[in-house]
Coordinates of C-alpha atoms in Angstrom, one line a residue:
M21 CA 182.2 88.5 255.8
D22 CA 180.8 85.9 253.2
R23 CA 177.8 84.0 254.9
T24 CA 177.2 81.4 252.5
A25 CA 174.0 79.2 253.0
G26 CA 174.8 76.0 254.7
K27 CA 178.6 76.7 255.5
E28 CA 179.4 76.0 258.9
L29 CA 181.9 77.7 261.0
A30 CA 185.2 76.2 262.1
L31 CA 184.3 76.2 265.8
A32 CA 185.4 73.8 268.4
P33 CA 182.4 71.7 269.2
L34 CA 183.3 71.0 272.8
Q35 CA 185.5 73.6 275.2
D36 CA 186.5 72.5 278.8
W37 CA 184.8 74.9 281.2
G38 CA 186.0 73.2 284.6
E39 CA 184.7 71.2 287.6
E40 CA 181.7 71.2 289.6
T41 CA 181.0 69.2 293.1
E42 CA 177.6 68.0 293.9
D43 CA 177.0 65.6 296.8
G44 CA 180.4 64.9 297.2
A45 CA 181.0 63.8 293.7
V46 CA 183.3 65.8 291.0
Y47 CA 182.0 66.4 287.8
S48 CA 183.9 67.7 284.6
V49 CA 182.1 70.5 283.0
S50 CA 182.4 71.3 279.3
L51 CA 180.5 73.6 276.8
R52 CA 179.2 71.8 273.6
R53 CA 178.4 73.9 270.8
Q54 CA 175.6 72.4 268.7
L55 CA 174.4 73.4 265.3
S56 CA 170.7 74.7 265.4
Q57 CA 169.7 75.5 261.7
R58 CA 166.7 78.0 261.2
L59 CA 165.1 77.7 257.9
S60 CA 163.6 80.3 255.5
P61 CA 160.0 81.6 255.9
G62 CA 157.5 79.2 254.4
A63 CA 159.6 75.9 255.3
G64 CA 157.5 74.5 258.1
P65 CA 156.7 71.2 259.7
G66 CA 153.3 70.9 257.8
G67 CA 155.1 70.4 254.5
S68 CA 155.0 66.9 252.8
Q69 CA 158.7 66.7 252.4
A70 CA 161.5 67.0 254.7
P71 CA 162.5 70.6 255.3
S72 CA 165.7 71.8 253.5
P73 CA 167.8 74.9 253.9
A74 CA 166.6 77.6 251.4
A75 CA 169.1 80.1 249.8
D76 CA 168.4 82.6 252.4
A77 CA 168.8 80.1 255.1
F78 CA 171.4 80.8 258.0
L79 CA 173.1 78.9 260.8
H80 CA 173.2 79.5 264.3
Y81 CA 174.7 77.5 267.2
R82 CA 173.4 76.9 270.8
T83 CA 175.7 76.2 273.7
S84 CA 174.7 73.5 276.2
K85 CA 176.3 72.4 279.4
V86 CA 177.7 69.0 279.6
R87 CA 178.6 67.2 282.8
A88 CA 181.0 64.0 283.0
L89 CA 181.3 62.2 286.3
R90 CA 184.8 62.3 287.2
A91 CA 185.3 60.9 290.7
A92 CA 182.9 59.6 293.1
R93 CA 182.1 57.3 295.7
L94 CA 181.2 53.5 294.6
E95 CA 177.5 54.1 295.5
Q96 CA 177.3 57.3 293.6
L97 CA 179.0 55.6 290.4
V98 CA 176.4 52.8 290.6
R99 CA 173.6 55.2 291.2
E100 CA 174.9 56.9 288.0
L101 CA 174.4 53.9 285.9
V102 CA 170.8 54.0 286.4
S103 CA 169.9 57.7 286.8
G104 CA 172.7 59.2 284.8
D105 CA 172.1 61.2 281.6
H106 CA 173.4 58.8 279.1
E107 CA 172.8 61.2 276.3
Q108 CA 175.1 63.9 277.8
D109 CA 177.8 61.1 278.9
P110 CA 177.2 58.0 276.7
G111 CA 180.7 56.7 277.6
F112 CA 180.0 56.2 281.4
V113 CA 178.1 52.8 281.3
P114 CA 180.4 51.2 278.8
A115 CA 183.6 52.4 280.8
F116 CA 182.2 51.5 284.1
L117 CA 181.3 47.8 282.9
A118 CA 184.6 47.2 281.1
T119 CA 187.0 48.6 283.9
H120 CA 184.8 48.1 287.1
R121 CA 186.8 44.6 288.1
A122 CA 189.9 47.0 288.7
F123 CA 188.3 48.6 291.7
V124 CA 185.1 46.4 292.7
S125 CA 183.8 43.0 292.4
T126 CA 180.9 42.0 290.1
A127 CA 179.0 40.8 293.3
R128 CA 179.4 44.1 295.2
V129 CA 178.0 46.0 292.1
L130 CA 175.1 43.9 291.7
G131 CA 174.3 44.2 295.3
L132 CA 174.1 47.8 294.9
L133 CA 172.4 47.7 291.5
L134 CA 169.7 45.2 291.8
P135 CA 166.7 46.3 293.9
P136 CA 164.9 43.7 296.1
P137 CA 161.8 41.9 295.0
P138 CA 158.5 43.5 295.9
P139 CA 157.0 41.6 298.8
P140 CA 154.0 39.2 297.8
L141 CA 150.8 40.7 298.3
P142 CA 148.1 39.0 300.8
P143 CA 145.3 37.4 299.1
G144 CA 142.6 40.0 298.3
I145 CA 144.6 43.1 299.0
E146 CA 145.7 45.4 296.2
I147 CA 148.0 48.2 296.5
R148 CA 147.3 51.4 294.3
K149 CA 150.0 53.6 293.1
T150 CA 149.9 57.1 291.8
E151 CA 150.5 57.4 288.1
G152 CA 153.7 59.5 288.8
E153 CA 155.1 56.9 291.3
G154 CA 154.4 54.0 289.0
L155 CA 156.2 55.9 286.2
R156 CA 159.2 56.5 288.4
V157 CA 159.5 52.8 289.5
N158 CA 159.2 51.5 286.1
K159 CA 161.8 54.0 284.6
N160 CA 164.2 52.8 287.2
L161 CA 163.5 49.2 286.6
R162 CA 163.9 49.6 282.8
A163 CA 167.1 51.5 283.5
V164 CA 168.4 48.6 285.4
V165 CA 167.4 46.1 282.9
S166 CA 169.0 48.2 280.4
V167 CA 172.4 48.0 282.3
L168 CA 172.3 44.5 282.5
S169 CA 171.6 43.8 279.1
S170 CA 174.6 45.7 278.1
W171 CA 176.5 43.8 280.7
L172 CA 175.4 40.3 279.5
R173 CA 176.0 41.2 276.0
D174 CA 179.4 42.6 276.3
H175 CA 180.9 41.2 279.2
P176 CA 179.6 37.7 280.0
Q177 CA 182.5 36.4 281.6
D178 CA 182.1 38.7 284.5
F179 CA 179.4 36.4 285.6
R180 CA 181.6 33.3 285.6
D181 CA 181.8 32.3 289.0
P182 CA 181.7 28.2 289.2
P183 CA 180.3 26.0 290.2
A184 CA 177.2 27.9 291.5
H185 CA 177.7 31.1 289.5
S186 CA 175.9 33.0 292.0
D187 CA 176.2 36.4 290.3
L188 CA 174.3 35.1 287.4
G189 CA 171.8 33.6 289.8
S190 CA 171.1 37.2 291.2
V191 CA 170.9 38.5 287.9
R192 CA 168.4 35.8 286.7
T193 CA 166.2 36.2 290.0
F194 CA 165.9 40.2 289.3
L195 CA 164.8 39.4 285.7
G196 CA 162.3 37.0 286.8
W197 CA 160.3 39.2 288.3
A198 CA 161.5 42.7 286.6
A199 CA 161.4 41.5 283.0
P200 CA 160.5 37.9 282.6
A201 CA 159.5 37.9 279.1
G202 CA 162.3 40.1 277.8
P203 CA 165.3 39.2 275.8
E204 CA 167.8 39.8 278.9
A205 CA 166.1 37.2 280.9
Q206 CA 166.6 34.7 277.9
E207 CA 170.3 35.8 277.4
A208 CA 170.7 35.0 281.2
E209 CA 169.3 31.5 281.0
K210 CA 171.4 30.9 277.8
L211 CA 174.6 32.3 279.5
L212 CA 174.2 29.9 282.6
G213 CA 173.6 26.9 280.1
D214 CA 176.8 27.8 278.3
F215 CA 178.6 27.8 281.6
L216 CA 177.4 24.6 282.7
E217 CA 177.8 22.8 279.4
E218 CA 181.5 24.1 279.2
A219 CA 182.1 22.8 282.7
E220 CA 180.8 19.5 281.7
R221 CA 182.9 19.2 278.6
K222 CA 186.0 20.1 280.7
Q223 CA 185.3 17.2 283.1
E224 CA 184.9 14.7 280.1
E225 CA 188.1 15.9 278.1
E226 CA 191.4 14.8 279.2
P227 CA 194.4 17.2 279.9
P228 CA 196.1 17.7 276.3
E229 CA 199.7 16.3 276.2
A230 CA 201.1 19.2 274.3
W231 CA 200.2 22.9 273.0
A232 CA 197.6 22.4 270.4
G233 CA 196.8 25.9 269.1
P234 CA 194.3 28.5 270.4
P235 CA 192.8 28.9 272.8
G236 CA 195.4 27.1 274.8
A237 CA 196.9 28.8 277.8
T238 CA 200.5 27.7 278.1
Q239 CA 203.0 25.3 276.3
T240 CA 204.9 23.0 278.5
P241 CA 208.5 23.0 276.8
R242 CA 210.2 19.8 276.2
P243 CA 213.2 18.8 278.5
D244 CA 216.3 19.9 276.9
S245 CA 219.7 18.6 277.4
P246 CA 222.0 21.2 279.4
E247 CA 224.7 20.3 276.6
G248 CA 222.5 22.0 273.9
C249 CA 220.8 20.1 271.1
S250 CA 222.8 17.8 268.7
E251 CA 221.8 16.8 265.4
E252 CA 221.0 13.4 266.6
E253 CA 218.7 14.6 269.2
E254 CA 216.9 16.8 266.8
G255 CA 216.3 13.8 264.7
L256 CA 214.9 11.8 267.7
V257 CA 212.5 14.5 268.6
R258 CA 211.1 15.7 265.3
E259 CA 208.8 13.6 263.2
G260 CA 207.6 14.5 259.8
P261 CA 208.5 17.6 257.8
E262 CA 210.2 20.8 259.4
L263 CA 208.2 24.0 259.5
L264 CA 210.3 25.6 256.9
D265 CA 209.8 22.8 254.7
F266 CA 206.3 24.3 254.1
S267 CA 205.8 27.6 251.9
V268 CA 206.0 31.0 253.0
D269 CA 202.3 31.6 252.3
E270 CA 201.5 28.2 254.2
V271 CA 203.4 29.3 257.3
A272 CA 202.3 32.8 257.4
E273 CA 198.7 32.1 257.0
Q274 CA 198.8 29.4 259.7
L275 CA 200.3 32.0 262.2
T276 CA 197.9 34.5 261.3
L277 CA 195.2 32.1 261.9
L278 CA 196.4 31.3 265.2
D279 CA 197.1 34.8 266.3
A280 CA 193.7 36.2 264.9
E281 CA 191.6 33.5 267.0
L282 CA 193.8 34.0 270.2
F283 CA 193.5 37.9 269.9
S284 CA 189.7 37.7 269.2
R285 CA 189.4 35.7 272.5
V286 CA 191.4 38.1 274.7
R287 CA 189.2 39.5 277.3
P288 CA 189.9 43.3 277.2
C289 CA 189.5 43.7 281.2
E290 CA 192.5 41.2 281.4
C291 CA 194.6 43.8 280.0
L292 CA 194.2 46.3 282.4
G293 CA 197.2 47.3 284.2
S294 CA 196.0 46.7 287.6
V295 CA 195.3 43.1 286.4
W296 CA 198.1 42.2 284.1
S297 CA 200.7 44.0 286.3
Q298 CA 199.7 41.6 289.4
R299 CA 200.1 38.2 287.3
D300 CA 203.3 37.5 289.1
R301 CA 202.0 37.5 292.6
P302 CA 201.5 34.4 294.8
G303 CA 198.1 32.7 293.7
A304 CA 197.8 34.7 290.5
T305 CA 198.8 31.9 288.0
S306 CA 195.4 31.8 286.6
A307 CA 195.1 35.4 286.1
A308 CA 194.5 36.9 282.7
P309 CA 194.4 33.4 280.8
T310 CA 193.5 34.9 277.6
V311 CA 196.2 37.1 277.7
R312 CA 198.9 34.5 278.7
A313 CA 197.5 32.5 275.7
T314 CA 198.6 35.2 273.3
V315 CA 202.0 35.7 275.1
T316 CA 202.6 32.1 274.9
Q317 CA 201.9 32.1 271.2
F318 CA 204.2 35.2 270.6
N319 CA 207.0 33.3 272.4
M320 CA 206.4 30.1 270.8
V321 CA 207.0 32.0 267.4
I322 CA 210.1 33.3 268.9
G323 CA 211.0 29.7 270.0
C324 CA 210.3 28.3 266.3
V325 CA 212.8 31.1 264.9
L326 CA 215.7 30.3 267.0
G327 CA 215.1 26.6 266.9
S328 CA 215.1 26.6 263.1
V329 CA 218.0 28.9 262.7
L330 CA 220.4 27.5 265.4
G331 CA 219.0 24.0 266.1
E332 CA 221.4 22.2 263.5
Q333 CA 224.9 23.2 264.4
G334 CA 226.5 21.4 261.4
L335 CA 225.0 23.8 258.7
A336 CA 227.2 25.8 256.4
A337 CA 226.9 29.6 256.5
P338 CA 225.0 29.6 253.0
Q339 CA 222.4 27.1 254.4
R340 CA 221.9 28.9 257.4
A341 CA 221.4 32.0 255.5
Q342 CA 218.8 30.3 253.5
R343 CA 216.9 29.9 256.6
L344 CA 217.2 33.5 257.7
E345 CA 216.1 34.6 254.4
K346 CA 212.9 32.1 254.5
W347 CA 212.0 33.7 257.8
I348 CA 212.5 37.3 256.4
R349 CA 210.0 36.2 253.7
V350 CA 207.7 34.8 256.3
A351 CA 207.8 38.0 258.1
Q352 CA 207.2 40.0 255.2
R353 CA 204.1 37.9 254.2
C354 CA 202.8 38.5 257.8
R355 CA 203.2 42.2 257.1
E356 CA 201.1 41.6 253.8
L357 CA 198.3 39.9 255.9
R358 CA 198.6 42.4 258.4
N359 CA 199.6 40.2 261.2
F360 CA 201.8 42.4 263.3
S361 CA 201.8 39.9 266.1
S362 CA 203.9 37.1 264.4
L363 CA 205.7 39.7 262.5
R364 CA 207.1 41.2 265.5
A365 CA 207.8 38.0 267.0
I366 CA 210.0 37.0 263.8
L367 CA 211.9 40.1 264.0
S368 CA 212.4 40.0 267.6
A369 CA 214.0 36.4 267.3
L370 CA 216.2 37.7 264.3
Q371 CA 217.3 40.7 266.3
S372 CA 218.2 38.5 269.6
N373 CA 221.8 38.4 269.8
P374 CA 222.4 34.5 269.3
I375 CA 221.1 35.0 265.9
Y376 CA 222.1 38.7 265.3
R377 CA 225.8 37.8 266.1
L378 CA 226.1 35.2 263.2
K379 CA 228.2 37.2 260.8
R380 CA 229.1 34.6 258.4
S381 CA 225.5 33.6 258.0
W382 CA 224.2 37.1 257.6
G383 CA 227.0 37.8 255.1
A384 CA 225.6 35.2 252.9
V385 CA 222.0 36.9 252.9
S386 CA 221.1 38.3 249.8
R387 CA 220.9 42.3 249.7
E388 CA 217.3 42.2 248.6
Q389 CA 216.4 40.3 251.7
L390 CA 218.7 42.4 253.9
S391 CA 216.9 45.4 252.7
T392 CA 213.7 43.9 253.4
F393 CA 214.8 42.9 257.0
R394 CA 215.8 46.7 257.4
K395 CA 212.4 48.0 256.2
L396 CA 210.3 45.6 258.5
S397 CA 212.7 46.3 261.5
Q398 CA 211.9 50.0 261.2
I399 CA 208.0 49.6 261.8
F400 CA 208.8 48.6 265.3
S401 CA 211.3 51.2 266.2
D402 CA 211.0 52.3 269.7
E403 CA 211.5 56.0 268.8
N404 CA 208.8 58.4 270.2
N405 CA 206.8 55.7 272.2
H406 CA 206.7 53.3 269.1
L407 CA 205.3 56.1 267.0
S408 CA 205.9 54.3 263.7
S409 CA 203.9 51.1 264.5
R410 CA 201.2 53.0 266.0
E411 CA 200.7 55.1 262.9
I412 CA 201.0 51.9 260.4
L413 CA 198.5 50.3 262.7
S414 CA 196.0 53.3 262.5
Q415 CA 196.6 53.3 258.6
E416 CA 195.8 49.7 258.5
E417 CA 192.6 50.2 260.6
A418 CA 191.5 52.9 258.0
T419 CA 192.1 50.6 255.1
K420 CA 189.1 48.2 254.2
G421 CA 190.3 44.9 253.1
P422 CA 188.4 43.0 250.4
Q423 CA 184.8 42.2 251.7
E424 CA 182.4 39.2 250.9
E425 CA 180.2 41.1 248.7
D426 CA 183.2 42.1 246.5
T427 CA 183.9 38.4 245.7
L428 CA 181.8 36.8 242.7
P429 CA 179.8 34.0 243.6
G430 CA 181.7 30.6 243.2
S431 CA 185.1 32.3 243.1
L432 CA 187.9 31.8 245.8
P433 CA 187.9 34.0 248.9
P434 CA 190.0 37.0 248.7
K435 CA 193.5 36.3 249.1
L436 CA 194.2 39.3 251.7
P437 CA 192.1 38.9 254.7
P438 CA 190.9 41.9 256.6
G439 CA 192.6 42.4 260.1
P440 CA 194.8 43.6 261.3
V441 CA 196.1 41.4 264.0
P442 CA 197.9 44.0 266.3
Y443 CA 201.1 43.6 268.6
L444 CA 199.3 43.2 272.0
G445 CA 202.2 44.3 273.9
T446 CA 201.7 48.1 272.7
F447 CA 198.4 48.1 274.5
L448 CA 199.7 46.2 277.7
T449 CA 202.2 48.7 277.9
D450 CA 199.9 51.7 277.6
L451 CA 197.7 50.3 280.2
V452 CA 200.3 49.4 282.8
M453 CA 201.8 52.8 282.4
L454 CA 198.4 54.4 282.9
D455 CA 197.9 52.4 285.8
T456 CA 201.1 53.4 287.4
A457 CA 200.9 57.1 286.4
L458 CA 197.4 57.6 287.9
P459 CA 196.0 57.1 291.4
D460 CA 193.1 54.8 291.9
M461 CA 191.7 57.1 294.8
L462 CA 191.5 60.9 295.0
E463 CA 191.1 63.1 298.0
G464 CA 188.0 62.3 300.1
D465 CA 188.0 58.6 299.3
L466 CA 186.8 59.1 295.8
I467 CA 187.3 56.5 293.0
N468 CA 189.2 58.2 290.2
F469 CA 186.8 57.5 287.2
E470 CA 188.8 59.7 285.0
K471 CA 191.5 57.1 285.0
R472 CA 188.7 54.4 284.1
R473 CA 187.7 56.5 281.0
K474 CA 191.1 56.8 279.6
E475 CA 191.6 53.0 280.2
W476 CA 188.3 52.4 278.5
E477 CA 189.7 54.4 275.3
I478 CA 192.3 51.8 274.9
L479 CA 189.8 48.9 275.6
A480 CA 187.5 50.1 273.1
H481 CA 190.3 50.3 270.5
I482 CA 190.9 46.6 271.3
Q483 CA 187.4 45.5 270.9
Q484 CA 187.2 47.3 267.7
L485 CA 190.4 45.4 266.1
Q486 CA 188.7 42.1 267.6
K487 CA 185.8 42.8 265.5
R488 CA 188.3 43.1 262.5
C489 CA 190.2 40.0 263.3
R490 CA 187.0 37.8 263.2
S491 CA 186.6 38.4 259.3
Y492 CA 189.7 36.5 258.2
C493 CA 189.1 33.8 255.7
L494 CA 191.8 31.2 256.5
S495 CA 191.4 27.5 257.0
P496 CA 193.6 25.3 259.3
R497 CA 196.2 23.3 257.8
A498 CA 196.9 20.4 260.1
P499 CA 200.5 19.4 258.8
V500 CA 201.7 23.0 259.2
L501 CA 200.2 23.1 262.7
A502 CA 201.8 19.8 263.7
A503 CA 205.4 21.2 262.6
L504 CA 204.7 24.1 264.7
R505 CA 203.9 22.3 267.6
T506 CA 207.0 19.9 267.0
Q507 CA 209.3 22.6 266.1
R508 CA 212.4 22.2 268.6
Q509 CA 212.5 24.8 271.0
L510 CA 215.9 26.1 272.4
S511 CA 216.3 27.3 275.9
E512 CA 217.8 31.0 276.4
E513 CA 221.2 29.2 277.8
Q514 CA 221.2 26.7 275.0
S515 CA 220.7 29.6 272.2
Y516 CA 223.7 31.4 273.6
R517 CA 225.7 28.3 273.8
V518 CA 224.8 26.9 270.4
S519 CA 225.3 30.3 268.5
R520 CA 229.0 30.6 269.9
V521 CA 229.5 27.0 268.9
I522 CA 228.4 27.9 265.6
E523 CA 230.5 31.1 265.2
P524 CA 233.0 31.4 268.2
P525 CA 233.1 35.0 269.4
A526 CA 235.5 37.2 267.6
A527 CA 238.1 39.4 269.7
S528 CA 236.7 43.0 269.8
C529 CA 238.7 45.8 268.2
P530 CA 238.7 49.7 268.6
S531 CA 236.6 50.2 265.4
S532 CA 234.0 47.7 266.6
P533 CA 230.6 49.5 266.6
R534 CA 229.6 47.5 269.6
I535 CA 230.3 50.5 272.2
R536 CA 228.2 52.9 270.0
R537 CA 225.4 50.2 270.3
R538 CA 225.9 49.7 273.9
I539 CA 225.7 53.4 274.6
S540 CA 222.5 53.6 272.8
L541 CA 221.1 50.9 274.8
T542 CA 222.1 52.3 277.9
K543 CA 220.6 55.7 277.0
R544 CA 217.3 54.2 275.9
L545 CA 217.1 52.3 279.2
K546 CA 217.7 55.6 281.3
S547 CA 215.3 57.6 279.5
C548 CA 212.5 55.0 280.1
P549 CA 213.4 53.1 283.1
E550 CA 210.1 50.9 283.1
R551 CA 211.0 49.6 279.6
G552 CA 213.6 47.1 278.7
A553 CA 214.9 45.9 275.2
H554 CA 212.3 43.0 275.7
P555 CA 210.4 42.5 272.3
L556 CA 207.1 42.3 274.1
V557 CA 207.5 46.1 275.1
G558 CA 207.9 47.5 278.4
V559 CA 205.2 45.3 279.9
L560 CA 207.1 43.6 279.8
G561 CA 210.1 44.9 281.5
T562 CA 213.8 44.3 280.9
P563 CA 215.1 41.0 279.6
P564 CA 217.0 38.8 281.8
P565 CA 220.8 39.2 281.7
P566 CA 222.7 36.9 279.6
P567 CA 223.8 33.4 281.1
P568 CA 226.8 33.2 283.2
G569 CA 229.9 33.7 281.0
H570 CA 228.2 35.5 278.1
E571 CA 228.3 39.0 279.5
A572 CA 230.1 40.2 276.6
A573 CA 227.4 39.1 274.2
L574 CA 227.0 42.2 272.2
E575 CA 229.7 41.9 269.6
P576 CA 230.3 43.8 266.2
R577 CA 227.8 43.9 263.7
P578 CA 228.0 41.1 260.9
A579 CA 229.4 42.4 257.6
G580 CA 226.7 43.4 255.2
L581 CA 224.0 43.5 257.9
P582 CA 222.0 47.0 257.6
A583 CA 222.9 49.2 260.4
L584 CA 219.7 49.4 262.5
D585 CA 218.4 52.2 264.7
F586 CA 218.2 50.0 267.6
A587 CA 220.3 47.7 269.6
P588 CA 220.3 44.0 269.0
E589 CA 218.2 42.5 271.5
Q590 CA 219.0 40.0 274.1
L591 CA 217.4 36.6 273.8
P592 CA 213.7 37.1 274.8
H593 CA 212.6 35.1 277.9
L594 CA 210.2 32.4 277.1
L595 CA 207.1 32.3 279.1
T596 CA 207.3 29.0 281.0
G597 CA 205.2 29.8 284.0
A598 CA 203.3 32.4 285.9
A599 CA 206.3 34.9 285.6
G600 CA 208.1 35.4 282.0
I601 CA 207.9 38.1 279.6
G602 CA 205.6 40.4 281.6
G603 CA 208.3 41.9 283.5
P604 CA 208.3 43.1 287.2
S605 CA 204.9 44.2 288.8
H606 CA 204.5 47.7 289.0
P607 CA 203.8 49.4 292.3
R608 CA 200.6 51.0 292.2
Q609 CA 199.5 54.4 293.4
H610 CA 196.3 54.6 295.7

């Protein structure tokens, strides 16, 4: 066997060993193989240079036992924050801080974490402590301060409790005597000032009349006529240029600007399945506001596509085809900008049945644009749990965009921003299904922390993408944003009605591919009952049925339209309230 110096063996660095139980807590045990390099004689610590392997050096490994807390009671989990071995289990603290709101309140954690202040000493009396006792107390205090430092930095919104912000007050009181001169105390004071300043600003501001971009929560749709929208009504509502009057680059860049800003503001804990799946419950209308804002933006883009393509009934097929081509080019530009959120929204609108069924309009679309549409649609194929979109997102993450240091002084910012902006529905789906599949509690009334570790892996991925989104170099353009706000939005029923006015439904025939697509759709729903055809992935749930009288909405594929590997989607349900495209709440296991 060739034992070349410095050549490592291809051995697994970590091997599962089993479980251990200690004081009622369950630990997963692994054996970690670590490299321990022995040098040749003569290479010692007394040398002036760092030791380096010699020709006759050899490698050997040592195996160490690694424990990770898998399930425990709340008190033991909080104790692990302070006294746990964070070198062996570095993911415990971030996983706990990111997911604790799924099973316990912030106030309860602070009540168990923060020690009481020492009693004041009477005048002239001094308590003497042994050196070992003092070191132990100081070590525990430093551990608590370290946890609070990470908590204040990574999850400041956990301490928002208006108007008094009592949780933050408890932290300030503890830091006032445990670390009065430390940066943690300054961070707590600054956070309280930010909360109070934000509350004053909200009181002074008047409620906006219409959606004005991020970080808005919802957009109140304008009242629509039950008879659909006519060209005269459209002229009364819209002022200034239409959205499609602007260039492809302008529209795609402004959509990317809005999506990136909204995604960067998402609180990862709001994406947890236990939080997001309960959004439709009574009294939960204010739950997950940052996620709702992203969903609202997604549905607004869908509404813009539907309104611009279907809004004017008098257009000839070639004119409507030009609008279809324009949106395909906008989608392609979003792909180049690595904005998968608006890309998915545009494709979802174009694939929705009110637009997909317009065979004369699709027949006038150029072959080049049809080919582009087909390639873009394959990105979000639902085969193998949306494997294609996941792989593409991973590739985009691995690809580094142009950085500032690569730009010459005085030159324009790079054309292709970093990113990517992901489609949030993929993460929401994974977290909802994870929450449904794994129980919160295990036998013995133990909190299933292994579930929280799996959730943290997804949340950490979201945080990593948020950092990339903050490096976009795009500037807002008021005319384009105004056109986005004033773009006519069609309701679900109006879209079906207007589409059938533009092109009356054709009689089906034995050669119609409708049956094949319907079978495909039925098979897909049976294989994954928690997911529907809705564009915002199964979170998301099945879309609502067509309006009365439109049950046979799936019609033959328009001539010239590429045969897609999925069924044309029903019209996505626009979010107008606490319910919406989030789909049904999932029953949770305890």
